[in-house]
Amino acid sequence: MTELRWGSATDTGVVRTNNEDSLLVAEPLFAVADGMGGHAGGEVASTVAVEALRVAFAGDQTVDGLVAAVRQANAAVLERASAEIQLRGMGTTLTALALVTEDGEARLALVNVGDSRAYLLQQGELSRLTEDHSLVEELVREGQMSPEEAATHPQRHVVTRALGMGPGVEPDVWQILPVKGDRILLCSDGLPNEVAEDDIAATLRHEPDANHAAEELVRLARQHGGADNITVVVVDVADDDDRAREASAAVGGSRAKARPLDLEPRGHPDPDLDPDPDRDRDRDPEPDHAAASARAQPATKPRGSRRFTFRVALFVVALVAVLAVGVWAVAFYGRAGYYVGLDRDSVTIYKGRPGGLLWINPTVAQRTDLKAAQVLPAELPGLRSGHTEPSLAAARHFVDNLKAEAAPPAPTGP
Ligand code: MN
């Protein structure tokens, strides 16, 4: 049996007069919600969201069920907002963790909408699992703002995704293989805005009791200013069916079969899943991208004394394999085929893709004695953009046809 232990704490903070955060501790489901909206809006939104999440998840305790429950929570917030005029425009973040069974195996499913966060403490190292759906963090991800600027930016509290914003909501989704000793932290932004991640990590490392750890984190946030409400849920994997031992046996080489990855993000739902994952690799697509970077985080975050765990190593191997296949596919496609184009005013056969593909530039396969001036004008636009053919023979045949329909060369000599 996979067994969890947990603790939680919430506090209004030092500055605010009411606590708009809500938390849910209802094994196997845990959640933090940070409400926003005038009057009582924030409090109502976060309360309605976690209650609707709890009820909906109870009916389908799977990863898909958790995602569906987030949708139900969004619908519940919208419905309440439309029913009471003073609650118009209220919204809430939602970060939830649930122990589920997928394919006969225990998994921790994690969903996130907004700028509350989930962290994983694994073998003493803290890594952030979620990406904030906030204006400033998106600018940081796009390289348009430094993390230092973001930390003090006046609009740093503006979220780009929240429950209550509209009928559609796209949670980021992850699956985590629970391993004994792992500790997961869910928190509203009132914690990381006040307490440095190193101090959060130290507290989680040194306080074994989940409730005490949660209370200590809240105390630290108050001590550092407590400008916002602070909510913390700590979930410990207390037992895992000896999965940790199996993993260390595997890393010792005694097991031929690799364990599944611990972090399996799912861009969920993904009806428009991009069939060509390489194409958008450097851009900033929504939720798949978010999931992918969160997955990469534990492996790529530079840390001085980071212990390289087996599961991180396995993930890196898988990531490198995926990238290698992508590079190979681009190289293959970029070098495949021929096209007939113009090199200054000479018709030329090239190997590769017109205009090149990423770092693969076309090369000259064969020069011809045909000049652009001899080609029928109707053929010139096609030649300028490059007329593709599957083989060199086909390209030559195309040039022969051009010659056949071309005007006879102007007579030379006397
Ligand atoms: Mn907050």
PDB file of N, CA and C and ligand atoms in Angstrom, residues 16 20-21 34-35 93 115-116 157 188-190 193 228-230, ligand 1:
ATOM      1  N   ARG A  16      -3.231  41.601   5.835  1.00  0.00           N
ATOM      2  CA  ARG A  16      -4.634  41.476   5.397  1.00  0.00           C
ATOM      3  C   ARG A  16      -5.570  41.303   6.588  1.00  0.00           C
ATOM      4  N   GLU A  20      -8.390  34.826   2.246  1.00  0.00           N
ATOM      5  CA  GLU A  20      -9.088  34.406   1.027  1.00  0.00           C
ATOM      6  C   GLU A  20      -8.572  33.073   0.498  1.00  0.00           C
ATOM      7  N   ASP A  21      -7.588  32.481   1.186  1.00  0.00           N
ATOM      8  CA  ASP A  21      -7.094  31.157   0.801  1.00  0.00           C
ATOM      9  C   ASP A  21      -8.028  30.086   1.361  1.00  0.00           C
ATOM     10  N   ASP A  34      -6.254  29.995  -3.770  1.00  0.00           N
ATOM     11  CA  ASP A  34      -6.000  31.379  -3.358  1.00  0.00           C
ATOM     12  C   ASP A  34      -7.016  32.251  -4.095  1.00  0.00           C
ATOM     13  N   GLY A  35      -8.027  32.705  -3.372  1.00  0.00           N
ATOM     14  CA  GLY A  35      -9.129  33.425  -4.002  1.00  0.00           C
ATOM     15  C   GLY A  35      -8.834  34.895  -4.206  1.00  0.00           C
ATOM     16  N   THR A  93      -7.100  30.584  -7.658  1.00  0.00           N
ATOM     17  CA  THR A  93      -6.122  29.620  -8.143  1.00  0.00           C
ATOM     18  C   THR A  93      -6.519  28.254  -7.589  1.00  0.00           C
ATOM     19  N   ASP A 115      -1.230  30.807  -9.703  1.00  0.00           N
ATOM     20  CA  ASP A 115       0.125  31.003  -9.189  1.00  0.00           C
ATOM     21  C   ASP A 115       0.348  30.449  -7.786  1.00  0.00           C
ATOM     22  N   SER A 116      -0.521  29.551  -7.334  1.00  0.00           N
ATOM     23  CA  SER A 116      -0.145  28.749  -6.172  1.00  0.00           C
ATOM     24  C   SER A 116       0.833  27.685  -6.687  1.00  0.00           C
ATOM     25  N   HIS A 157       1.214  40.102  -9.045  1.00  0.00           N
ATOM     26  CA  HIS A 157       0.105  39.274  -8.547  1.00  0.00           C
ATOM     27  C   HIS A 157      -0.936  38.978  -9.621  1.00  0.00           C
ATOM     28  N   SER A 188       0.107  28.563  -1.218  1.00  0.00           N
ATOM     29  CA  SER A 188      -0.307  29.777  -1.912  1.00  0.00           C
ATOM     30  C   SER A 188       0.904  30.705  -2.025  1.00  0.00           C
ATOM     31  N   ASP A 189       0.797  31.737  -2.870  1.00  0.00           N
ATOM     32  CA  ASP A 189       1.960  32.588  -3.142  1.00  0.00           C
ATOM     33  C   ASP A 189       2.424  33.358  -1.911  1.00  0.00           C
ATOM     34  N   GLY A 190       1.594  33.400  -0.880  1.00  0.00           N
ATOM     35  CA  GLY A 190       1.989  34.074   0.354  1.00  0.00           C
ATOM     36  C   GLY A 190       3.203  33.451   1.014  1.00  0.00           C
ATOM     37  N   ASN A 193       6.491  34.216  -1.710  1.00  0.00           N
ATOM     38  CA  ASN A 193       6.748  35.650  -1.810  1.00  0.00           C
ATOM     39  C   ASN A 193       7.509  36.181  -0.597  1.00  0.00           C
ATOM     40  N   ASP A 228       0.627  38.726   2.639  1.00  0.00           N
ATOM     41  CA  ASP A 228      -0.499  38.067   1.981  1.00  0.00           C
ATOM     42  C   ASP A 228      -0.950  36.907   2.878  1.00  0.00           C
ATOM     43  N   ASN A 229      -2.077  36.335   2.556  1.00  0.00           N
ATOM     44  CA  ASN A 229      -2.509  35.110   3.236  1.00  0.00           C
ATOM     45  C   ASN A 229      -1.492  34.008   2.926  1.00  0.00           C
ATOM     46  N   ILE A 230      -1.315  33.108   3.885  1.00  0.00           N
ATOM     47  CA  ILE A 230      -0.328  32.031   3.718  1.00  0.00           C
ATOM     48  C   ILE A 230      -1.028  30.696   3.959  1.00  0.00           C
TER      49      ILE A 230
HETATM   50 MN    MN B   1      -2.163  35.096  -2.404  1.00  0.00          MN
END
